[in-house]
PDB file of C-alpha atoms in Angstrom:
ATOM      1  CA  MET D 234      41.264   7.516  -2.359  1.00  0.00           C
ATOM      2  CA  SER D 235      41.812  11.050  -1.985  1.00  0.00           C
ATOM      3  CA  LYS D 236      40.524  13.003   1.262  1.00  0.00           C
ATOM      4  CA  LEU D 237      37.327  15.369  -1.575  1.00  0.00           C
ATOM      5  CA  THR D 238      36.836  11.600  -2.796  1.00  0.00           C
ATOM      6  CA  ALA D 239      36.377   9.820   0.714  1.00  0.00           C
ATOM      7  CA  LEU D 240      33.988  12.553   1.438  1.00  0.00           C
ATOM      8  CA  LEU D 241      31.979  12.997  -1.732  1.00  0.00           C
ATOM      9  CA  ALA D 242      31.250   8.835  -0.744  1.00  0.00           C
ATOM     10  CA  ALA D 243      30.408   9.445   2.046  1.00  0.00           C
ATOM     11  CA  TRP D 244      27.601  12.138   0.881  1.00  0.00           C
ATOM     12  CA  VAL D 245      26.042   9.658  -2.276  1.00  0.00           C
ATOM     13  CA  LEU D 246      25.952   6.905   0.768  1.00  0.00           C
ATOM     14  CA  MET D 247      23.851   8.830   3.666  1.00  0.00           C
ATOM     15  CA  SER D 248      22.291  10.778   1.372  1.00  0.00           C
ATOM     16  CA  SER D 249      21.063   7.686  -0.259  1.00  0.00           C
ATOM     17  CA  THR D 250      20.086   6.339   2.927  1.00  0.00           C
ATOM     18  CA  ALA D 251      17.979   8.982   4.277  1.00  0.00           C
ATOM     19  CA  ALA D 252      15.843   9.828   0.809  1.00  0.00           C
ATOM     20  CA  GLU D 253      15.652   5.693   1.527  1.00  0.00           C
ATOM     21  CA  VAL D 254      13.662   5.646   5.040  1.00  0.00           C
ATOM     22  CA  HIS D 255      11.771   8.976   4.569  1.00  0.00           C
ATOM     23  CA  ALA D 256       9.932   7.027   1.472  1.00  0.00           C
ATOM     24  CA  GLU D 257       8.920   4.358   2.852  1.00  0.00           C
ATOM     25  CA  VAL D 258       6.400   4.371   4.826  1.00  0.00           C
ATOM     26  CA  SER D 259       5.274   0.451   5.804  1.00  0.00           C
ATOM     27  CA  GLY D 260       2.318  -1.326   7.128  1.00  0.00           C
ATOM     28  CA  PRO D 261       1.019  -3.447   9.103  1.00  0.00           C
ATOM     29  CA  ASP D 262       3.353  -6.759   9.236  1.00  0.00           C
ATOM     30  CA  TRP D 263       0.162  -8.455   7.433  1.00  0.00           C
ATOM     31  CA  LEU D 264      -0.024  -5.642   4.422  1.00  0.00           C
ATOM     32  CA  PRO D 265       2.170  -7.473   2.033  1.00  0.00           C
ATOM     33  CA  HIS D 266       5.488  -5.900   1.372  1.00  0.00           C
ATOM     34  CA  ALA D 267       4.230  -5.238  -2.680  1.00  0.00           C
ATOM     35  CA  LEU D 268       2.268  -2.629  -1.943  1.00  0.00           C
ATOM     36  CA  ASP D 269       4.376   0.513  -1.498  1.00  0.00           C
ATOM     37  CA  LEU D 270       2.391   2.994   0.592  1.00  0.00           C
ATOM     38  CA  PRO D 271       1.674   6.391  -0.512  1.00  0.00           C
ATOM     39  CA  GLU D 272       4.563   8.918   0.856  1.00  0.00           C
ATOM     40  CA  ASP D 273       1.442  10.716   2.367  1.00  0.00           C
ATOM     41  CA  THR D 274      -0.311   8.064   4.205  1.00  0.00           C
ATOM     42  CA  GLU D 275      -2.094   8.773   7.440  1.00  0.00           C
ATOM     43  CA  VAL D 276      -3.444   5.270   9.013  1.00  0.00           C
ATOM     44  CA  VAL D 277      -6.812   6.146   9.482  1.00  0.00           C
ATOM     45  CA  THR D 278      -8.146   2.617  10.749  1.00  0.00           C
ATOM     46  CA  SER D 279      -5.962  -0.684  11.738  1.00  0.00           C
ATOM     47  CA  ARG D 280      -7.818  -3.297  13.034  1.00  0.00           C
ATOM     48  CA  GLU D 281      -7.694  -7.419  14.289  1.00  0.00           C
ATOM     49  CA  ILE D 282     -10.982  -8.505  13.765  1.00  0.00           C
ATOM     50  CA  GLY D 283     -10.434 -12.763  15.361  1.00  0.00           C
ATOM     51  CA  SER D 284      -7.323 -14.567  14.685  1.00  0.00           C
ATOM     52  CA  SER D 285      -7.364 -14.362  10.073  1.00  0.00           C
ATOM     53  CA  MET D 286      -9.441 -11.505   9.381  1.00  0.00           C
ATOM     54  CA  ARG D 287      -8.025  -7.853   8.766  1.00  0.00           C
ATOM     55  CA  LEU D 288      -9.278  -3.714   8.291  1.00  0.00           C
ATOM     56  CA  LEU D 289      -6.700  -1.264   6.719  1.00  0.00           C
ATOM     57  CA  ARG D 290      -7.813   1.597   6.166  1.00  0.00           C
ATOM     58  CA  LEU D 291      -5.461   4.632   4.686  1.00  0.00           C
ATOM     59  CA  ALA D 292      -5.539   8.646   3.510  1.00  0.00           C
ATOM     60  CA  THR D 293      -3.256   9.749   0.893  1.00  0.00           C
ATOM     61  CA  THR D 294      -3.254  12.887  -1.859  1.00  0.00           C
ATOM     62  CA  GLU D 295      -2.230  10.461  -4.234  1.00  0.00           C
ATOM     63  CA  ASP D 296      -4.327   9.356  -7.444  1.00  0.00           C
ATOM     64  CA  ALA D 297      -6.577   6.567  -6.897  1.00  0.00           C
ATOM     65  CA  ASP D 298      -6.546   4.568 -10.567  1.00  0.00           C
ATOM     66  CA  GLU D 299      -2.837   4.947 -10.397  1.00  0.00           C
ATOM     67  CA  LEU D 300      -2.287   3.911  -7.253  1.00  0.00           C
ATOM     68  CA  LEU D 301      -4.432   0.774  -8.053  1.00  0.00           C
ATOM     69  CA  GLY D 302      -2.274   0.430 -11.359  1.00  0.00           C
ATOM     70  CA  SER D 303       0.642   0.189  -9.821  1.00  0.00           C
ATOM     71  CA  TRP D 304      -0.816  -1.926  -6.771  1.00  0.00           C
ATOM     72  CA  ARG D 305      -1.529  -4.826  -9.365  1.00  0.00           C
ATOM     73  CA  ILE D 306       1.157  -4.393 -11.553  1.00  0.00           C
ATOM     74  CA  ALA D 307       3.407  -4.595  -7.671  1.00  0.00           C
ATOM     75  CA  LEU D 308       1.379  -8.142  -6.621  1.00  0.00           C
ATOM     76  CA  LEU D 309       1.996 -10.302  -9.892  1.00  0.00           C
ATOM     77  CA  ALA D 310       5.139  -9.168  -9.819  1.00  0.00           C
ATOM     78  CA  ALA D 311       5.419 -10.851  -6.038  1.00  0.00           C
ATOM     79  CA  GLY D 312       3.929 -13.706  -7.145  1.00  0.00           C
ATOM     80  CA  TYR D 313       0.067 -12.754  -6.008  1.00  0.00           C
ATOM     81  CA  THR D 314      -3.220 -14.354  -7.714  1.00  0.00           C
ATOM     82  CA  VAL D 315      -4.929 -11.304  -8.701  1.00  0.00           C
ATOM     83  CA  ARG D 316      -8.549 -11.309 -10.157  1.00  0.00           C
ATOM     84  CA  GLU D 317     -10.164  -8.818 -12.356  1.00  0.00           C
ATOM     85  CA  PRO D 318     -12.485  -6.076 -10.806  1.00  0.00           C
ATOM     86  CA  GLN D 319     -16.228  -6.454 -10.392  1.00  0.00           C
ATOM     87  CA  VAL D 320     -17.918  -3.879 -13.052  1.00  0.00           C
ATOM     88  CA  ASP D 321     -20.672  -3.380 -12.383  1.00  0.00           C
ATOM     89  CA  LEU D 322     -19.529  -1.375  -8.596  1.00  0.00           C
ATOM     90  CA  ASP D 323     -19.277   1.448  -8.317  1.00  0.00           C
ATOM     91  CA  ALA D 324     -15.851   2.152  -7.180  1.00  0.00           C
ATOM     92  CA  LEU D 325     -12.287   0.616  -8.096  1.00  0.00           C
ATOM     93  CA  GLN D 326     -11.620  -2.036  -6.302  1.00  0.00           C
ATOM     94  CA  LEU D 327      -8.653  -5.035  -6.497  1.00  0.00           C
ATOM     95  CA  SER D 328      -8.571  -7.776  -5.178  1.00  0.00           C
ATOM     96  CA  PHE D 329      -5.415 -10.857  -4.596  1.00  0.00           C
ATOM     97  CA  SER D 330      -4.353 -13.807  -2.195  1.00  0.00           C
ATOM     98  CA  GLY D 331      -2.128 -15.387  -2.911  1.00  0.00           C
ATOM     99  CA  LYS D 332       1.357 -15.612   0.313  1.00  0.00           C
ATOM    100  CA  GLY D 333      -0.828 -15.944   3.554  1.00  0.00           C
ATOM    101  CA  ILE D 334      -3.650 -14.471   2.225  1.00  0.00           C
ATOM    102  CA  ASN D 335      -6.622 -15.856   1.380  1.00  0.00           C
ATOM    103  CA  ASN D 336      -8.153 -13.240   0.644  1.00  0.00           C
ATOM    104  CA  ALA D 337      -8.125  -9.488   0.291  1.00  0.00           C
ATOM    105  CA  GLN D 338     -10.058  -7.003  -1.235  1.00  0.00           C
ATOM    106  CA  ILE D 339      -8.494  -2.731  -1.109  1.00  0.00           C
ATOM    107  CA  ALA D 340     -11.573  -0.808  -2.346  1.00  0.00           C
ATOM    108  CA  VAL D 341     -11.099   3.201  -2.786  1.00  0.00           C
ATOM    109  CA  PRO D 342     -15.159   4.425  -2.150  1.00  0.00           C
ATOM    110  CA  ASN D 343     -17.297   7.257  -4.459  1.00  0.00           C
ATOM    111  CA  ARG D 344     -17.013   9.224  -2.167  1.00  0.00           C
ATOM    112  CA  GLY D 345     -14.068  12.624  -1.487  1.00  0.00           C
ATOM    113  CA  GLN D 346     -13.245  14.070   1.441  1.00  0.00           C
ATOM    114  CA  LYS D 347     -10.870  17.960   1.117  1.00  0.00           C
ATOM    115  CA  ASN D 348      -9.243  15.968  -1.678  1.00  0.00           C
ATOM    116  CA  ARG D 349      -8.232  13.476   0.431  1.00  0.00           C
ATOM    117  CA  THR D 350      -8.674   9.544  -0.778  1.00  0.00           C
ATOM    118  CA  MET D 351      -9.661   7.307   0.996  1.00  0.00           C
ATOM    119  CA  ILE D 352      -8.562   3.341   0.412  1.00  0.00           C
ATOM    120  CA  GLU D 353      -9.703   0.773   2.483  1.00  0.00           C
ATOM    121  CA  ILE D 354      -8.473  -2.795   2.815  1.00  0.00           C
ATOM    122  CA  ASP D 355     -10.025  -5.912   4.117  1.00  0.00           C
ATOM    123  CA  ALA D 356      -7.685  -8.839   4.268  1.00  0.00           C
ATOM    124  CA  THR D 357      -8.699 -12.701   5.194  1.00  0.00           C
ATOM    125  CA  LEU D 358      -6.076 -14.161   6.481  1.00  0.00           C
ATOM    126  CA  ASP D 359      -5.339 -18.362   6.174  1.00  0.00           C
ATOM    127  CA  ASP D 360      -4.917 -20.072   9.276  1.00  0.00           C
TER     128      ASP D 360
END
């Protein structure tokens, strides 16, 4: 391997690793890994209520419809049970269960905040 090829290979490896680290935003450990949080995610609230209830409120500039659509696909692919949303509610929502989560809901309340989307995730964990 030439010196130039070795340098190029090292640069590509370092660049791709840096991009992966930068693009990955993680949530609390109870949140399914299938839910890739947007890069600009701001955690507004993260609470543990008792031993099994969890609440997470996020803000992002991402489009709520697209985000919930991609999360639905990711959860199904990861083996979670995803229920159909209730159409009579005035908020976008996604309900799911599985893999340590008894019941969870992701909701996007119908209230805007300076071009930011508020996302509320509440979950009841399995005992």
